[in-house]
Short mmCIF file of C-alpha atoms in Angstrom, two decimals:
data_model
loop_
_atom_site.label_atom_id
_atom_site.label_comp_id
_atom_site.label_asym_id
_atom_site.label_seq_id
_atom_site.Cartn_x
_atom_site.Cartn_y
_atom_site.Cartn_z
CA MET E 1 67.87 -34.82 10.32
CA ILE E 2 65.34 -32.00 10.38
CA GLN E 3 62.04 -32.68 12.16
CA TRP E 4 59.32 -30.18 11.38
CA GLY E 5 56.81 -28.89 13.91
CA GLU E 6 53.07 -29.36 14.15
CA MET E 7 52.13 -26.18 12.28
CA ALA E 8 49.67 -26.63 9.43
CA PRO E 9 51.26 -26.59 5.96
CA TYR E 10 50.82 -23.60 3.69
CA LEU E 11 49.15 -24.96 0.55
CA LEU E 12 50.42 -23.55 -2.72
CA GLY E 13 49.76 -24.43 -6.35
CA LEU E 14 53.11 -24.65 -8.14
CA ARG E 15 53.21 -23.74 -11.82
CA LEU E 16 55.96 -26.04 -13.04
CA ASP E 17 55.64 -25.59 -16.79
CA GLY E 18 59.18 -25.71 -18.21
CA ARG E 19 60.82 -25.82 -14.77
CA ARG E 20 63.26 -28.59 -13.82
CA VAL E 21 62.19 -31.14 -11.24
CA LEU E 22 64.45 -33.84 -9.83
CA VAL E 23 62.99 -37.25 -9.03
CA VAL E 24 65.34 -39.67 -7.27
CA GLY E 25 64.19 -43.30 -7.32
CA GLY E 26 62.59 -45.42 -10.03
CA GLY E 27 60.10 -47.55 -8.12
CA ARG E 28 56.35 -47.49 -7.61
CA VAL E 29 56.32 -44.19 -5.70
CA ALA E 30 58.12 -42.41 -8.52
CA GLN E 31 55.80 -44.15 -10.97
CA ARG E 32 52.83 -42.46 -9.28
CA ARG E 33 54.48 -39.04 -8.95
CA VAL E 34 56.04 -38.59 -12.41
CA PRO E 35 52.80 -38.53 -14.50
CA ALA E 36 51.31 -35.74 -12.36
CA LEU E 37 54.51 -33.72 -12.71
CA LEU E 38 54.44 -34.22 -16.46
CA ASP E 39 50.79 -33.08 -16.56
CA ALA E 40 51.98 -29.88 -14.84
CA GLY E 41 54.53 -29.37 -17.62
CA ALA E 42 57.63 -30.06 -15.52
CA SER E 43 60.97 -30.89 -17.12
CA ILE E 44 61.94 -34.05 -15.22
CA THR E 45 65.32 -35.55 -14.51
CA LEU E 46 65.03 -39.05 -13.04
CA VAL E 47 68.00 -40.45 -11.13
CA SER E 48 67.92 -44.18 -10.40
CA PRO E 49 69.90 -47.32 -11.30
CA SER E 50 66.65 -48.97 -12.50
CA VAL E 51 63.05 -48.00 -13.26
CA THR E 52 59.66 -49.68 -13.53
CA PRO E 53 58.29 -50.62 -16.98
CA ALA E 54 55.76 -47.76 -16.80
CA LEU E 55 58.53 -45.23 -16.20
CA ASP E 56 60.58 -46.86 -18.94
CA ASP E 57 57.74 -46.06 -21.38
CA LEU E 58 57.82 -42.39 -20.40
CA ILE E 59 61.58 -42.31 -20.79
CA ALA E 60 61.33 -43.94 -24.23
CA ASP E 61 58.86 -41.23 -25.27
CA GLY E 62 61.51 -38.61 -24.44
CA ARG E 63 59.38 -37.04 -21.73
CA VAL E 64 61.83 -37.84 -18.91
CA VAL E 65 65.62 -37.62 -18.82
CA TRP E 66 67.00 -40.72 -17.08
CA GLU E 67 70.36 -40.69 -15.29
CA ARG E 68 70.94 -44.42 -14.80
CA ARG E 69 72.89 -44.28 -11.54
CA PRO E 70 72.41 -43.67 -7.79
CA TYR E 71 71.97 -40.17 -6.38
CA GLN E 72 75.14 -38.15 -5.96
CA PRO E 73 75.78 -34.70 -4.41
CA GLY E 74 75.14 -31.89 -6.87
CA ASP E 75 72.05 -33.51 -8.42
CA CYS E 76 69.88 -30.80 -6.87
CA ASP E 77 71.67 -28.00 -8.69
CA GLY E 78 69.39 -25.88 -10.85
CA VAL E 79 66.12 -27.59 -9.95
CA TRP E 80 62.96 -26.07 -8.47
CA LEU E 81 61.56 -29.11 -6.71
CA VAL E 82 62.94 -32.44 -5.51
CA GLN E 83 61.07 -35.72 -4.99
CA ALA E 84 63.11 -38.16 -2.85
CA CYS E 85 61.48 -41.50 -3.66
CA THR E 86 64.19 -44.09 -3.08
CA SER E 87 63.76 -47.12 -0.83
CA ASN E 88 66.98 -46.17 1.00
CA ARG E 89 66.32 -43.98 4.07
CA ASP E 90 69.91 -42.73 4.27
CA ALA E 91 69.83 -41.70 0.61
CA ASN E 92 66.55 -39.81 1.11
CA THR E 93 68.04 -38.05 4.14
CA ALA E 94 71.07 -36.95 2.11
CA ILE E 95 68.91 -35.74 -0.79
CA ALA E 96 66.68 -33.75 1.58
CA ALA E 97 69.70 -32.23 3.33
CA GLU E 98 71.24 -31.05 0.06
CA ALA E 99 67.91 -29.58 -1.06
CA GLU E 100 67.47 -27.82 2.30
CA ALA E 101 70.97 -26.33 2.11
CA LYS E 102 70.21 -24.98 -1.37
CA ARG E 103 66.75 -23.69 -0.37
CA ILE E 104 64.92 -26.09 -2.69
CA TRP E 105 61.63 -27.64 -1.63
CA CYS E 106 61.98 -31.40 -1.17
CA VAL E 107 59.32 -34.08 -0.69
CA ARG E 108 60.41 -37.20 1.15
CA ALA E 109 58.29 -40.22 0.32
CA ASP E 110 59.52 -42.26 3.29
CA ASP E 111 59.10 -39.82 6.22
CA LYS E 112 56.33 -37.22 6.34
CA ASP E 113 57.68 -35.69 9.56
CA ALA E 114 61.12 -35.09 8.06
CA SER E 115 59.76 -33.83 4.75
CA ALA E 116 59.88 -30.11 4.00
CA ALA E 117 56.85 -30.50 1.72
CA TRP E 118 54.07 -33.00 1.15
CA THR E 119 52.64 -34.16 -2.15
CA PRO E 120 48.87 -33.85 -1.76
CA ALA E 121 46.31 -36.27 -3.07
CA SER E 122 45.12 -34.25 -6.03
CA GLY E 123 42.37 -34.33 -8.61
CA ARG E 124 40.95 -32.11 -11.29
CA VAL E 125 37.45 -31.49 -12.64
CA ASP E 126 37.42 -29.03 -15.54
CA GLU E 127 39.22 -25.90 -14.23
CA VAL E 128 38.91 -26.88 -10.56
CA SER E 129 41.93 -28.51 -8.92
CA VAL E 130 41.62 -30.28 -5.55
CA ALA E 131 44.59 -30.97 -3.25
CA ILE E 132 44.27 -32.74 0.12
CA THR E 133 47.11 -33.30 2.60
CA ALA E 134 45.30 -34.76 5.69
CA GLY E 135 48.29 -34.29 7.97
CA GLY E 136 50.57 -36.25 5.69
CA ASP E 137 48.39 -39.40 5.76
CA PRO E 138 48.22 -40.39 2.06
CA ARG E 139 45.41 -42.97 2.39
CA ARG E 140 43.12 -40.60 4.24
CA ALA E 141 43.97 -37.77 1.87
CA ALA E 142 43.17 -39.96 -1.16
CA GLY E 143 39.81 -40.95 0.31
CA ILE E 144 38.81 -37.35 0.96
CA ARG E 145 40.09 -36.31 -2.48
CA ASP E 146 37.97 -38.99 -4.16
CA ALA E 147 34.85 -37.85 -2.31
CA VAL E 148 35.37 -34.19 -3.25
CA VAL E 149 36.18 -34.95 -6.88
CA SER E 150 33.13 -37.21 -7.14
CA ALA E 151 30.92 -34.46 -5.70
CA LEU E 152 32.30 -31.95 -8.20
CA ARG E 153 31.77 -34.31 -11.10
CA ASP E 154 28.18 -35.20 -10.32
CA GLY E 155 27.17 -31.70 -9.26
CA THR E 156 26.63 -32.49 -5.57
CA VAL E 157 28.90 -29.55 -4.79
CA ASP E 158 27.12 -26.45 -6.05
CA ALA E 159 28.24 -26.20 -9.66
CA ARG E 160 25.95 -23.25 -10.41
CA ARG E 161 28.30 -20.74 -8.81
CA HIS E 162 30.86 -20.93 -11.59
CA ARG E 163 32.08 -17.58 -12.88
CA THR E 164 31.77 -19.05 -16.35
CA LYS E 165 28.91 -21.44 -16.89
CA PRO E 166 27.76 -23.22 -20.02
CA VAL E 167 25.61 -21.33 -22.48
CA GLY E 168 22.92 -22.43 -24.86
CA VAL E 169 21.41 -25.90 -24.77
CA ALA E 170 22.73 -29.30 -23.72
CA LEU E 171 20.95 -32.40 -25.04
CA VAL E 172 21.64 -34.84 -22.21
CA GLY E 173 20.98 -38.57 -22.35
CA GLY E 174 19.70 -39.59 -18.92
CA GLY E 175 20.14 -43.32 -19.42
CA PRO E 176 17.58 -46.13 -19.15
CA GLY E 177 15.93 -45.08 -15.88
CA ASP E 178 18.22 -45.82 -12.95
CA PRO E 179 19.54 -42.38 -11.89
CA GLY E 180 22.96 -43.91 -11.25
CA LEU E 181 23.33 -44.65 -14.95
CA ILE E 182 23.42 -41.05 -16.18
CA THR E 183 26.91 -40.10 -17.30
CA VAL E 184 29.17 -38.01 -15.08
CA ARG E 185 29.13 -35.19 -17.66
CA GLY E 186 25.35 -35.33 -17.90
CA ARG E 187 24.88 -35.03 -14.17
CA GLN E 188 27.40 -32.22 -13.99
CA LEU E 189 25.56 -30.16 -16.61
CA LEU E 190 22.22 -30.90 -14.99
CA ALA E 191 23.56 -29.33 -11.79
CA GLN E 192 24.43 -26.15 -13.70
CA ALA E 193 21.10 -25.75 -15.49
CA ASP E 194 18.80 -22.76 -15.19
CA VAL E 195 16.05 -24.56 -17.08
CA VAL E 196 15.46 -28.31 -17.44
CA VAL E 197 13.15 -29.64 -20.13
CA ALA E 198 12.53 -33.26 -19.12
CA ASP E 199 11.09 -36.24 -20.95
CA ARG E 200 8.70 -38.72 -19.39
CA LEU E 201 11.39 -41.42 -19.50
CA ALA E 202 14.17 -39.25 -18.05
CA PRO E 203 15.37 -40.36 -14.58
CA ARG E 204 12.80 -38.53 -12.46
CA SER E 205 14.59 -38.83 -9.12
CA LEU E 206 17.36 -36.58 -10.45
CA LEU E 207 14.81 -33.82 -10.86
CA ASP E 208 14.07 -33.86 -7.14
CA GLU E 209 17.69 -32.82 -6.52
CA LEU E 210 17.41 -29.61 -8.57
CA PRO E 211 17.60 -26.32 -6.64
CA PRO E 212 14.23 -24.59 -6.19
CA ASP E 213 15.13 -21.75 -8.56
CA VAL E 214 15.61 -24.09 -11.53
CA GLU E 215 12.64 -23.94 -13.89
CA LEU E 216 11.42 -27.45 -14.70
CA ILE E 217 9.40 -27.94 -17.89
CA ASP E 218 7.57 -31.24 -18.26
CA ALA E 219 7.91 -32.33 -21.89
CA ALA E 220 6.22 -35.69 -21.35
CA LYS E 221 4.68 -37.39 -24.35
CA VAL E 222 2.26 -39.87 -22.80
CA PRO E 223 0.92 -42.41 -25.34
CA TYR E 224 -2.72 -41.55 -26.06
CA GLY E 225 -2.52 -38.95 -23.28
CA ARG E 226 -1.06 -35.50 -22.62
CA PHE E 227 1.31 -34.37 -25.29
CA LEU E 228 3.78 -31.50 -25.73
CA SER E 229 4.53 -31.22 -29.43
CA GLN E 230 8.09 -31.48 -30.67
CA GLU E 231 7.70 -28.09 -32.34
CA ARG E 232 6.82 -26.49 -28.99
CA ILE E 233 9.74 -28.24 -27.28
CA ASN E 234 12.09 -26.82 -29.92
CA GLU E 235 10.64 -23.35 -29.37
CA LEU E 236 11.10 -23.58 -25.60
CA LEU E 237 14.74 -24.59 -25.94
CA VAL E 238 15.49 -21.65 -28.21
CA GLU E 239 13.44 -19.11 -26.21
CA HIS E 240 15.10 -19.84 -22.89
CA ALA E 241 18.61 -20.07 -24.35
CA LYS E 242 18.20 -16.73 -26.14
CA ALA E 243 17.07 -15.21 -22.83
CA GLY E 244 20.52 -16.07 -21.42
CA ARG E 245 19.55 -19.21 -19.52
CA PHE E 246 21.48 -22.46 -19.71
CA VAL E 247 19.02 -25.15 -20.79
CA VAL E 248 19.36 -28.90 -20.27
CA ARG E 249 17.10 -31.06 -22.39
CA LEU E 250 17.02 -34.21 -20.27
CA LYS E 251 16.02 -37.33 -22.16
CA GLY E 252 15.71 -40.99 -21.39
CA GLY E 253 18.35 -43.22 -22.98
CA ASP E 254 20.47 -41.50 -25.62
CA PRO E 255 19.38 -38.28 -27.37
CA PHE E 256 20.10 -39.72 -30.82
CA VAL E 257 18.53 -43.18 -30.38
CA PHE E 258 14.84 -42.56 -31.14
CA GLY E 259 15.11 -39.45 -28.99
CA ARG E 260 14.53 -36.82 -31.70
CA GLY E 261 17.74 -35.14 -30.56
CA GLY E 262 18.70 -34.46 -34.15
CA GLU E 263 15.57 -32.36 -34.68
CA GLU E 264 16.30 -30.34 -31.53
CA MET E 265 19.90 -29.83 -32.54
CA ILE E 266 18.84 -28.55 -35.97
CA ALA E 267 16.31 -26.17 -34.39
CA CYS E 268 18.98 -24.70 -32.10
CA ALA E 269 21.50 -24.43 -34.91
CA LYS E 270 19.01 -22.59 -37.13
CA ALA E 271 18.33 -20.13 -34.30
CA GLY E 272 22.04 -19.54 -33.69
CA VAL E 273 21.89 -21.15 -30.24
CA PRO E 274 25.00 -23.06 -29.10
CA VAL E 275 24.11 -26.71 -28.52
CA MET E 276 26.10 -29.65 -27.17
CA VAL E 277 25.23 -33.35 -27.00
CA VAL E 278 25.97 -35.60 -24.04
CA PRO E 279 25.47 -39.23 -25.09
CA GLY E 280 23.50 -41.48 -22.78
CA ILE E 281 23.24 -45.21 -22.14
CA THR E 282 20.51 -46.43 -24.45
CA SER E 283 17.84 -48.71 -23.02
CA ALA E 284 18.20 -50.89 -26.12
CA VAL E 285 21.40 -52.33 -24.67
CA ALA E 286 21.14 -51.48 -20.97
CA VAL E 287 17.76 -53.08 -20.28
CA PRO E 288 18.67 -56.50 -21.74
CA ALA E 289 21.91 -56.32 -19.74
CA ALA E 290 19.98 -55.50 -16.56
CA ALA E 291 17.82 -58.55 -17.25
CA GLY E 292 20.91 -60.73 -17.67
CA VAL E 293 20.66 -61.05 -21.46
CA PRO E 294 23.67 -60.21 -23.68
CA VAL E 295 22.51 -58.76 -27.00
CA THR E 296 25.38 -60.60 -28.72
CA HIS E 297 27.03 -63.86 -27.70
CA ARG E 298 29.76 -65.89 -29.38
CA GLY E 299 28.29 -68.71 -31.42
CA VAL E 300 24.73 -67.45 -30.94
CA SER E 301 24.35 -63.94 -32.35
CA GLN E 302 26.90 -61.80 -34.14
CA ASP E 303 24.60 -58.84 -34.72
CA PHE E 304 21.67 -57.03 -33.18
CA HIS E 305 19.06 -54.69 -34.60
CA VAL E 306 17.34 -51.89 -32.71
CA VAL E 307 13.88 -51.12 -34.06
CA SER E 308 11.31 -48.48 -33.16
CA VAL E 309 7.80 -49.85 -33.53
CA HIS E 310 5.92 -46.59 -33.05
CA VAL E 311 3.96 -47.67 -36.12
CA PRO E 312 3.09 -51.35 -36.74
CA PRO E 313 4.40 -53.57 -39.52
CA GLY E 314 2.70 -52.79 -42.83
CA HIS E 315 1.92 -49.19 -41.89
CA PRO E 316 2.60 -46.72 -44.72
CA ASP E 317 4.93 -44.70 -42.44
CA SER E 318 7.06 -47.71 -41.45
CA THR E 319 10.57 -47.83 -42.91
CA VAL E 320 11.47 -51.13 -41.20
CA ASP E 321 12.47 -54.09 -43.37
CA TRP E 322 10.49 -56.71 -41.46
CA LYS E 323 11.18 -59.42 -44.05
CA GLY E 324 14.92 -58.83 -43.63
CA LEU E 325 14.64 -58.92 -39.84
CA ALA E 326 12.70 -62.17 -40.00
CA ARG E 327 15.41 -63.78 -42.13
CA SER E 328 18.19 -62.45 -39.90
CA GLN E 329 19.68 -64.68 -37.21
CA GLY E 330 20.60 -61.64 -35.14
CA THR E 331 18.98 -60.34 -31.99
CA LEU E 332 16.03 -57.98 -32.37
CA ILE E 333 15.60 -55.21 -29.79
CA LEU E 334 12.16 -53.68 -30.19
CA LEU E 335 11.21 -50.35 -28.59
CA MET E 336 7.64 -49.04 -28.28
CA ALA E 337 6.43 -52.50 -29.24
CA VAL E 338 4.39 -53.83 -26.31
CA GLU E 339 0.98 -52.76 -27.64
CA ARG E 340 1.77 -54.18 -31.10
CA LEU E 341 3.25 -57.52 -30.08
CA ALA E 342 0.58 -59.64 -31.76
CA GLU E 343 1.12 -57.92 -35.12
CA ILE E 344 4.91 -58.07 -34.77
CA ALA E 345 4.93 -61.76 -33.86
CA GLU E 346 2.57 -62.61 -36.72
CA THR E 347 4.68 -60.65 -39.21
CA LEU E 348 7.99 -62.20 -38.13
CA GLN E 349 6.57 -65.72 -38.20
CA GLY E 350 4.93 -65.11 -41.56
CA ASP E 351 8.26 -63.93 -42.99
CA GLY E 352 10.23 -66.92 -41.75
CA ARG E 353 11.15 -66.60 -38.05
CA SER E 354 10.51 -69.78 -36.10
CA PRO E 355 7.47 -69.69 -33.78
CA GLU E 356 9.78 -71.19 -31.11
CA THR E 357 12.15 -68.22 -31.17
CA PRO E 358 12.71 -67.13 -27.53
CA VAL E 359 11.37 -63.71 -26.56
CA MET E 360 11.78 -61.68 -23.38
CA VAL E 361 9.81 -58.56 -22.53
CA VAL E 362 11.27 -56.36 -19.78
CA GLN E 363 9.21 -53.61 -18.13
CA ASP E 364 10.81 -50.76 -16.14
CA GLY E 365 14.31 -51.98 -16.96
CA THR E 366 17.07 -50.98 -14.46
CA LEU E 367 14.49 -49.72 -11.94
CA PRO E 368 13.44 -51.41 -8.67
CA THR E 369 10.09 -52.19 -10.34
CA GLN E 370 11.74 -54.14 -13.18
CA ARG E 371 9.94 -57.35 -14.15
CA ALA E 372 10.08 -59.62 -17.17
CA VAL E 373 8.15 -62.27 -19.08
CA ILE E 374 9.84 -65.01 -21.10
CA ALA E 375 7.92 -66.66 -23.93
CA THR E 376 8.24 -67.70 -27.56
CA LEU E 377 7.32 -65.75 -30.64
CA SER E 378 4.06 -67.71 -30.89
CA THR E 379 3.01 -67.10 -27.26
CA VAL E 380 4.52 -63.75 -26.31
CA ALA E 381 1.50 -61.53 -27.03
CA GLU E 382 -0.80 -63.69 -24.92
CA ARG E 383 1.73 -64.05 -22.08
CA VAL E 384 2.43 -60.31 -21.88
CA THR E 385 -1.28 -59.49 -21.79
CA ALA E 386 -1.86 -62.05 -19.04
CA ALA E 387 1.03 -60.65 -16.98
CA GLY E 388 -0.21 -57.09 -17.40
CA LEU E 389 3.11 -55.73 -18.67
CA ARG E 390 2.87 -52.17 -19.90
CA PRO E 391 5.20 -49.58 -21.44
CA PRO E 392 7.94 -48.59 -20.98
CA ALA E 393 9.23 -52.02 -21.91
CA ILE E 394 11.87 -53.54 -24.15
CA VAL E 395 11.23 -56.63 -26.30
CA ILE E 396 14.18 -58.95 -26.96
CA VAL E 397 13.78 -61.50 -29.75
CA GLY E 398 16.41 -64.17 -30.36
CA ASP E 399 18.40 -67.08 -28.99
CA VAL E 400 20.33 -64.77 -26.65
CA VAL E 401 17.28 -64.98 -24.38
CA GLY E 402 18.25 -68.60 -23.84
CA VAL E 403 21.78 -67.49 -22.95
CA GLY E 404 20.30 -65.23 -20.29
CA GLN E 405 18.33 -68.19 -18.87
CA GLU E 406 21.50 -70.29 -18.83
CA ILE E 407 23.28 -67.55 -16.88
CA GLU E 408 20.46 -67.50 -14.34
CA MET E 409 20.62 -71.29 -13.95
CA VAL E 410 24.35 -71.17 -13.30
CA ARG E 411 23.88 -68.41 -10.75
CA ALA E 412 21.15 -70.37 -8.98
CA GLU E 413 23.36 -73.45 -8.76
CA ARG E 414 26.16 -71.44 -7.18
CA VAL E 415 23.98 -70.01 -4.42
CA PRO E 416 24.72 -71.92 -1.16
#
């Protein structure tokens, strides 16, 4: 049996598209190796008396040729790479010896020291492939691989040095506030930006991580305070993109849920600027969840309605069917509603909602400063004023608030 020395391996990316690869063994090791080989385009022959159900699916799809028998001499003929994955050490030794005699690279799953090649822990982010060997220790290699891939995905590793970087504008949903709730794609694009145009409700801590050469434009729209018009925001997106800079429009929540993302997309399209949309986690669902309230629950609510209350009920500009919402048994999620709670509660009660309907108001949802008030439709305006809750806050109206309270009670009883 060949024992290899302590020299470091020479890492090489094999282009296996259309080339034959032999896999001997049909157990869990082969189950892990075969999909990666298929992703590389390899033509796989699998030799084993039996296979796992997952491998059986790949065989049924015609992606793998299965020789239902043990290994036999000559199986290595005409292949470019061999994976010896049986549970029989003697069989793996024989497979490796035949491959060595025929000058074919062979990976032994059972003995790293006797293996002519190692299968690295690998990962891929866009066009970047990562392969880690860690001296043949698969657990350590996988841990390092995961850390590197994670850093590439979230932009921790400098993503701005790409030869080819995105162009135009990306409308990125930053999520409900907690910086950990931005999507992987959103964080990745943020790390590649030349210019970031940020909303007041975008996750601010992410902005502190931007390199010093990134231009940050504050597009905050503070109620009754400083205000950057939507028209000017549209102009800034187009101006910077046409100057060759990659622009990220970072928004709270989702760009298309009361985020005016559609208007920005139209402005870019009219100007001939490429624009992409990265969906975000909307606060309409995330904040109730963070407060322990499911927006739907079997036997309680089969539907939920998300409403922007930037104008009050009865206002000429309102398109909300308040009478229909009052008659509905579904959950109401109200955004931009805190300062109009008295009018909303009066309207809903006047149109048929019970004054005893449970209501929860959650301020700073998903953030460390999150706090909430629970009341009824008849008392919520007074209770919120007394507690001093202010925007940004989400108002949840419906019996699901009671489900959230039940969950909290169960949790409290389970605490030792």
